[in-house]
Short mmCIF file of C-alpha atoms in Angstrom, two decimals:
data_model
loop_
_atom_site.label_atom_id
_atom_site.label_comp_id
_atom_site.label_asym_id
_atom_site.label_seq_id
_atom_site.Cartn_x
_atom_site.Cartn_y
_atom_site.Cartn_z
CA UNK A 1 204.49 226.20 -157.85
CA UNK A 2 204.25 229.66 -159.35
CA UNK A 3 202.84 230.20 -162.82
CA UNK A 4 206.10 231.72 -164.02
CA UNK A 5 207.97 228.57 -163.09
CA UNK A 6 205.45 226.47 -164.99
CA UNK A 7 205.95 228.53 -168.14
CA UNK A 8 209.65 227.67 -168.25
CA UNK A 9 209.29 223.89 -168.22
CA UNK A 10 207.10 221.22 -169.82
CA UNK A 11 204.33 220.17 -167.48
CA UNK A 12 203.02 216.94 -168.98
CA UNK A 13 205.41 215.83 -171.76
CA UNK A 14 207.06 212.65 -170.46
CA UNK A 15 210.25 212.18 -172.48
CA UNK A 16 211.40 208.98 -170.76
CA UNK A 17 211.70 205.70 -172.63
CA UNK A 18 210.35 203.75 -169.65
CA UNK A 19 207.83 205.03 -167.12
CA UNK A 20 206.25 203.36 -164.06
CA UNK A 21 202.72 203.90 -165.43
CA UNK A 22 201.06 200.77 -166.79
CA UNK A 23 197.34 201.28 -167.26
CA UNK A 24 194.44 203.66 -166.72
CA UNK A 25 190.98 203.02 -165.34
CA UNK A 26 188.17 205.53 -165.73
CA UNK A 27 184.83 204.83 -164.11
CA UNK A 28 181.57 206.61 -163.43
CA UNK A 29 181.32 208.36 -160.05
CA UNK A 30 179.55 205.44 -158.40
CA UNK A 31 180.94 204.94 -154.94
CA UNK A 32 183.47 202.14 -154.74
CA UNK A 33 182.74 200.57 -158.14
CA UNK A 34 186.06 201.22 -159.81
CA UNK A 35 188.02 200.72 -156.63
CA UNK A 36 186.59 197.26 -156.11
CA UNK A 37 187.80 196.29 -159.59
CA UNK A 38 191.21 197.79 -158.88
CA UNK A 39 191.47 195.90 -155.58
CA UNK A 40 190.75 192.59 -157.31
CA UNK A 41 193.35 193.25 -160.01
CA UNK A 42 195.98 194.32 -157.47
CA UNK A 43 195.37 191.21 -155.40
CA UNK A 44 196.42 188.93 -158.26
CA UNK A 45 200.13 189.80 -157.91
CA UNK A 46 202.11 186.64 -157.20
CA UNK A 47 204.69 186.84 -154.41
CA UNK A 48 208.24 186.43 -155.74
CA UNK A 49 210.25 183.56 -154.31
CA UNK A 50 212.84 184.40 -151.68
CA UNK A 51 216.48 183.69 -152.33
CA UNK A 52 217.93 180.59 -150.69
CA UNK A 53 219.93 182.17 -147.88
CA UNK A 54 217.69 185.13 -147.06
CA UNK A 55 218.21 186.79 -143.69
CA UNK A 56 215.60 186.72 -140.95
CA UNK A 57 214.55 190.33 -141.49
CA UNK A 58 214.18 189.72 -145.24
CA UNK A 59 211.86 186.80 -144.54
CA UNK A 60 209.80 188.87 -142.12
CA UNK A 61 209.47 191.87 -144.45
CA UNK A 62 208.68 189.60 -147.41
CA UNK A 63 205.89 187.87 -145.48
CA UNK A 64 204.49 191.16 -144.19
CA UNK A 65 204.33 192.68 -147.69
CA UNK A 66 203.16 189.75 -149.79
CA UNK A 67 201.33 187.44 -147.37
CA UNK A 68 199.36 190.01 -145.41
CA UNK A 69 197.75 193.43 -145.57
CA UNK A 70 198.15 194.64 -141.98
CA UNK A 71 200.17 197.89 -141.74
CA UNK A 72 200.87 197.33 -138.04
CA UNK A 73 203.07 194.34 -138.75
CA UNK A 74 205.34 196.43 -140.95
CA UNK A 75 205.35 199.29 -138.42
CA UNK A 76 206.67 196.89 -135.76
CA UNK A 77 209.38 195.73 -138.17
CA UNK A 78 210.34 199.36 -138.88
CA UNK A 79 210.78 199.99 -135.17
CA UNK A 80 212.74 196.79 -134.62
CA UNK A 81 215.07 197.38 -137.61
CA UNK A 82 215.83 201.12 -138.07
CA UNK A 83 217.85 200.45 -141.23
CA UNK A 84 214.69 199.08 -142.86
CA UNK A 85 212.34 201.76 -141.50
CA UNK A 86 211.96 203.68 -144.77
CA UNK A 87 210.94 200.61 -146.78
CA UNK A 88 208.71 199.22 -144.03
CA UNK A 89 206.85 202.49 -143.48
CA UNK A 90 206.30 202.93 -147.23
CA UNK A 91 204.96 199.38 -147.60
CA UNK A 92 202.72 199.89 -144.56
CA UNK A 93 201.43 203.16 -146.02
CA UNK A 94 200.57 201.45 -149.32
CA UNK A 95 198.69 198.75 -147.40
CA UNK A 96 196.70 201.49 -145.64
CA UNK A 97 196.13 203.30 -148.94
CA UNK A 98 194.65 200.19 -150.58
CA UNK A 99 192.28 199.92 -147.61
CA UNK A 100 191.28 203.62 -148.15
CA UNK A 101 192.60 204.58 -144.71
CA UNK A 102 193.90 207.89 -145.98
CA UNK A 103 194.83 209.50 -142.67
CA UNK A 104 196.95 206.48 -141.70
CA UNK A 105 198.37 206.20 -145.22
CA UNK A 106 199.45 209.86 -145.24
CA UNK A 107 201.28 209.49 -141.92
CA UNK A 108 203.02 206.23 -142.83
CA UNK A 109 204.04 207.29 -146.35
CA UNK A 110 205.45 210.56 -145.01
CA UNK A 111 207.51 208.64 -142.47
CA UNK A 112 208.68 206.27 -145.16
CA UNK A 113 209.92 209.06 -147.44
CA UNK A 114 211.78 210.62 -144.51
CA UNK A 115 213.06 207.30 -143.11
CA UNK A 116 216.35 205.52 -143.66
CA UNK A 117 216.95 202.61 -146.02
CA UNK A 118 220.27 200.81 -145.70
CA UNK A 119 221.79 198.94 -148.70
CA UNK A 120 220.17 195.59 -147.73
CA UNK A 121 216.73 197.25 -147.72
CA UNK A 122 217.38 198.95 -151.06
CA UNK A 123 218.56 195.66 -152.55
CA UNK A 124 215.43 193.92 -151.22
CA UNK A 125 213.20 196.55 -152.88
CA UNK A 126 215.04 196.26 -156.19
CA UNK A 127 214.86 192.45 -156.16
CA UNK A 128 211.34 191.76 -154.95
CA UNK A 129 209.16 194.89 -155.29
CA UNK A 130 209.65 195.67 -158.98
CA UNK A 131 206.63 193.56 -159.94
CA UNK A 132 204.23 195.27 -157.53
CA UNK A 133 201.47 197.36 -159.11
CA UNK A 134 199.33 199.89 -157.29
CA UNK A 135 196.17 201.64 -158.45
CA UNK A 136 196.44 205.32 -157.51
CA UNK A 137 193.58 207.82 -157.83
CA UNK A 138 194.59 210.98 -159.72
CA UNK A 139 191.19 212.67 -159.82
CA UNK A 140 187.60 211.67 -159.16
CA UNK A 141 186.88 208.66 -161.37
CA UNK A 142 190.41 208.35 -162.81
CA UNK A 143 192.95 205.83 -161.50
CA UNK A 144 196.32 204.83 -162.91
CA UNK A 145 198.26 201.62 -162.37
CA UNK A 146 201.79 202.45 -161.21
CA UNK A 147 204.75 200.15 -160.63
CA UNK A 148 206.44 200.40 -157.24
CA UNK A 149 208.50 203.57 -157.47
CA UNK A 150 208.94 207.03 -156.01
CA UNK A 151 206.16 208.27 -158.26
CA UNK A 152 203.74 205.66 -156.95
CA UNK A 153 204.56 206.66 -153.37
CA UNK A 154 204.25 210.40 -154.03
CA UNK A 155 200.99 210.07 -155.98
CA UNK A 156 199.45 207.91 -153.25
CA UNK A 157 200.63 210.34 -150.57
CA UNK A 158 199.27 213.34 -152.50
CA UNK A 159 195.88 211.67 -152.91
CA UNK A 160 195.70 210.78 -149.22
CA UNK A 161 196.62 214.35 -148.22
CA UNK A 162 193.94 215.69 -150.56
CA UNK A 163 191.35 213.35 -149.06
CA UNK A 164 192.09 214.52 -145.50
CA UNK A 165 191.99 218.22 -146.42
CA UNK A 166 195.68 219.09 -146.79
CA UNK A 167 196.03 220.05 -150.47
CA UNK A 168 198.90 222.51 -149.95
CA UNK A 169 201.06 219.74 -148.51
CA UNK A 170 200.00 217.47 -151.37
CA UNK A 171 201.27 220.05 -153.88
CA UNK A 172 204.64 220.12 -152.12
CA UNK A 173 204.82 216.33 -152.47
CA UNK A 174 204.16 216.55 -156.22
CA UNK A 175 206.84 219.16 -156.96
CA UNK A 176 209.87 216.80 -157.29
CA UNK A 177 208.15 214.41 -159.72
CA UNK A 178 209.22 214.44 -163.39
CA UNK A 179 206.71 215.73 -165.96
CA UNK A 180 204.01 213.25 -166.90
CA UNK A 181 200.30 213.25 -167.69
CA UNK A 182 199.29 211.45 -164.45
CA UNK A 183 201.31 213.89 -162.34
CA UNK A 184 199.81 216.83 -164.26
CA UNK A 185 196.26 215.54 -163.70
CA UNK A 186 196.84 215.04 -159.97
CA UNK A 187 198.44 218.48 -159.65
CA UNK A 188 195.71 220.28 -161.60
CA UNK A 189 193.08 218.61 -159.44
CA UNK A 190 194.88 220.06 -156.41
CA UNK A 191 194.97 223.50 -158.07
CA UNK A 192 191.22 223.18 -158.64
CA UNK A 193 190.64 222.32 -154.99
CA UNK A 194 192.71 225.35 -153.95
CA UNK A 195 190.87 227.68 -156.33
CA UNK A 196 193.82 228.43 -158.63
CA UNK A 197 192.37 228.24 -162.18
CA UNK A 198 195.20 230.28 -163.73
CA UNK A 199 197.73 227.65 -162.68
CA UNK A 200 195.54 224.95 -164.26
CA UNK A 201 195.42 226.87 -167.55
CA UNK A 202 199.18 227.51 -167.50
CA UNK A 203 199.98 223.87 -166.85
CA UNK A 204 197.74 222.51 -169.63
CA UNK A 205 198.73 224.77 -172.53
CA UNK A 206 199.02 222.79 -175.77
CA UNK A 207 197.35 219.66 -174.38
CA UNK A 208 195.62 217.31 -176.84
CA UNK A 209 193.36 214.30 -176.31
CA UNK A 210 195.87 211.48 -176.68
CA UNK A 211 194.35 209.18 -174.01
CA UNK A 212 191.81 209.12 -171.20
CA UNK A 213 194.14 210.86 -168.72
CA UNK A 214 194.62 213.74 -171.16
CA UNK A 215 190.87 213.90 -171.79
CA UNK A 216 190.16 214.14 -168.04
CA UNK A 217 192.79 216.87 -167.77
CA UNK A 218 191.12 218.76 -170.63
CA UNK A 219 187.83 218.71 -168.71
CA UNK A 220 189.57 220.31 -165.71
CA UNK A 221 191.12 222.87 -168.07
CA UNK A 222 187.67 223.68 -169.46
CA UNK A 223 186.32 224.22 -165.93
CA UNK A 224 189.22 226.55 -165.11
CA UNK A 225 188.70 228.55 -168.30
CA UNK A 226 184.97 228.83 -167.62
CA UNK A 227 185.71 230.12 -164.13
CA UNK A 228 188.02 232.75 -165.64
CA UNK A 229 185.30 233.77 -168.09
CA UNK A 230 187.16 232.57 -171.20
CA UNK A 231 184.23 230.80 -172.84
CA UNK A 232 185.64 230.31 -176.38
CA UNK A 233 188.82 228.70 -175.02
CA UNK A 234 186.73 226.56 -172.66
CA UNK A 235 184.56 225.37 -175.55
CA UNK A 236 187.71 224.48 -177.51
CA UNK A 237 188.95 222.38 -174.56
CA UNK A 238 185.59 220.59 -174.33
CA UNK A 239 185.59 219.80 -178.05
CA UNK A 240 189.11 218.40 -177.79
CA UNK A 241 188.09 216.27 -174.79
CA UNK A 242 185.24 214.75 -176.83
CA UNK A 243 187.11 214.49 -180.14
CA UNK A 244 188.71 211.06 -179.79
CA UNK A 245 186.21 208.29 -180.52
CA UNK A 246 187.59 205.87 -177.92
CA UNK A 247 187.55 208.34 -175.05
CA UNK A 248 185.98 206.84 -171.93
CA UNK A 249 182.23 207.36 -171.59
CA UNK A 250 182.64 208.78 -168.08
CA UNK A 251 185.03 211.47 -169.35
CA UNK A 252 182.76 212.27 -172.30
CA UNK A 253 179.84 212.60 -169.90
CA UNK A 254 181.82 215.07 -167.76
CA UNK A 255 182.75 217.01 -170.91
CA UNK A 256 179.11 217.09 -172.03
CA UNK A 257 178.09 218.46 -168.62
CA UNK A 258 180.74 221.16 -168.93
CA UNK A 259 179.48 222.01 -172.42
CA UNK A 260 175.94 222.41 -171.07
CA UNK A 261 177.17 224.73 -168.31
CA UNK A 262 178.99 226.81 -170.91
CA UNK A 263 175.82 227.09 -173.00
CA UNK A 264 173.88 228.28 -169.95
CA UNK A 265 176.61 230.74 -168.99
CA UNK A 266 177.05 229.27 -165.49
CA UNK A 267 180.11 230.55 -163.68
CA UNK A 268 180.85 233.41 -166.10
CA UNK A 269 182.82 236.42 -164.95
CA UNK A 270 182.20 240.02 -165.79
CA UNK A 271 184.83 242.24 -167.40
CA UNK A 272 185.88 243.43 -163.95
CA UNK A 273 186.78 239.86 -163.00
CA UNK A 274 183.90 239.41 -160.52
CA UNK A 275 181.64 236.43 -161.04
CA UNK A 276 178.16 237.33 -162.22
CA UNK A 277 175.48 236.45 -159.70
CA UNK A 278 172.50 236.91 -162.04
CA UNK A 279 171.50 233.94 -164.21
CA UNK A 280 172.08 234.17 -167.96
CA UNK A 281 169.36 234.94 -170.51
CA UNK A 282 169.49 231.35 -171.77
CA UNK A 283 168.89 230.07 -168.26
CA UNK A 284 165.91 232.42 -167.81
CA UNK A 285 164.44 231.21 -171.13
CA UNK A 286 164.87 227.59 -170.08
CA UNK A 287 163.18 228.25 -166.74
CA UNK A 288 160.27 230.08 -168.42
CA UNK A 289 159.83 227.26 -170.94
CA UNK A 290 159.82 224.68 -168.14
CA UNK A 291 157.21 226.66 -166.21
CA UNK A 292 154.99 226.97 -169.28
CA UNK A 293 155.30 223.24 -170.02
CA UNK A 294 154.28 222.35 -166.46
CA UNK A 295 151.27 224.68 -166.71
CA UNK A 296 150.18 223.01 -169.95
CA UNK A 297 150.56 219.56 -168.36
CA UNK A 298 148.46 220.61 -165.36
CA UNK A 299 145.76 222.03 -167.64
CA UNK A 300 145.68 218.86 -169.76
CA UNK A 301 145.38 216.72 -166.66
CA UNK A 302 142.50 218.83 -165.36
CA UNK A 303 140.65 218.47 -168.69
CA UNK A 304 141.24 214.71 -168.68
CA UNK A 305 139.82 214.37 -165.16
CA UNK A 306 136.72 216.34 -166.11
CA UNK A 307 136.16 214.19 -169.20
CA UNK A 308 136.65 211.02 -167.16
CA UNK A 309 134.07 212.15 -164.58
CA UNK A 310 131.60 212.99 -167.34
CA UNK A 311 131.95 209.57 -169.00
CA UNK A 312 131.76 207.80 -165.64
CA UNK A 313 128.51 209.49 -164.69
CA UNK A 314 129.87 212.18 -162.43
CA UNK A 315 132.19 212.19 -159.46
CA UNK A 316 131.83 209.48 -156.83
CA UNK A 317 131.50 210.20 -153.13
#
């Protein structure tokens, strides 16, 4: 999406009375920690009871979605019942996404969005899938709980495409979604991957730290501003990210790291727009101080060893 198009519409103000987003989970970048918690929470969803005179295909799809986690079972149902292919492929893709099989999830979710869903399949989704919740990763360390909806499908598909190295396609998937903070965070992360800091800055104008998703988005904004050489604006974004007392520790830690990089002048650009390759004066001072401290420590250790040998009666062979 071009920057001019972003300037003419709100990018993160969600004006709806009811949204599919339920909760946010922010965790430290320890591999699998947050996702294990999310998997346990997602697994507690109770399967809704089928209506009395449900058809055979309804019973099969219900069992495949709620009583199992194998995508292949739903793929076979999609092939056997073309009118249910859209719903079956989407459900199979979400099963693959929860198992972190992103290549398979991207393929199945794409087929599901392009597949057909006859009225019986749409009625089944409206009746039984409204209570489903899915944890979708928006950026590293930030996940949001989303009710079963088009936004949940598109966010999961965009994340899977990003994981397998197809960020341009992920951006195209995000375009139709209505403005919201989770969608803005996922989109700005894609802009960051693609090296488009100006789009990040344009999309986050006027953002304040209202919750953890906004705080994580402010950290990405600060990184984009630092890359563009706009240090005062980047420092303002970092301060806003750390302002709220109840902001997640992981987000505050990322903001503190960004603040340290700003103090050292890492990633600054010259007036011509070319990144400076030479380290800043503050960095040189820090390196010189570290070198002097290590020299003092080595000298003190040498003196201690000499004193120890003297008290012990000389060195031993």
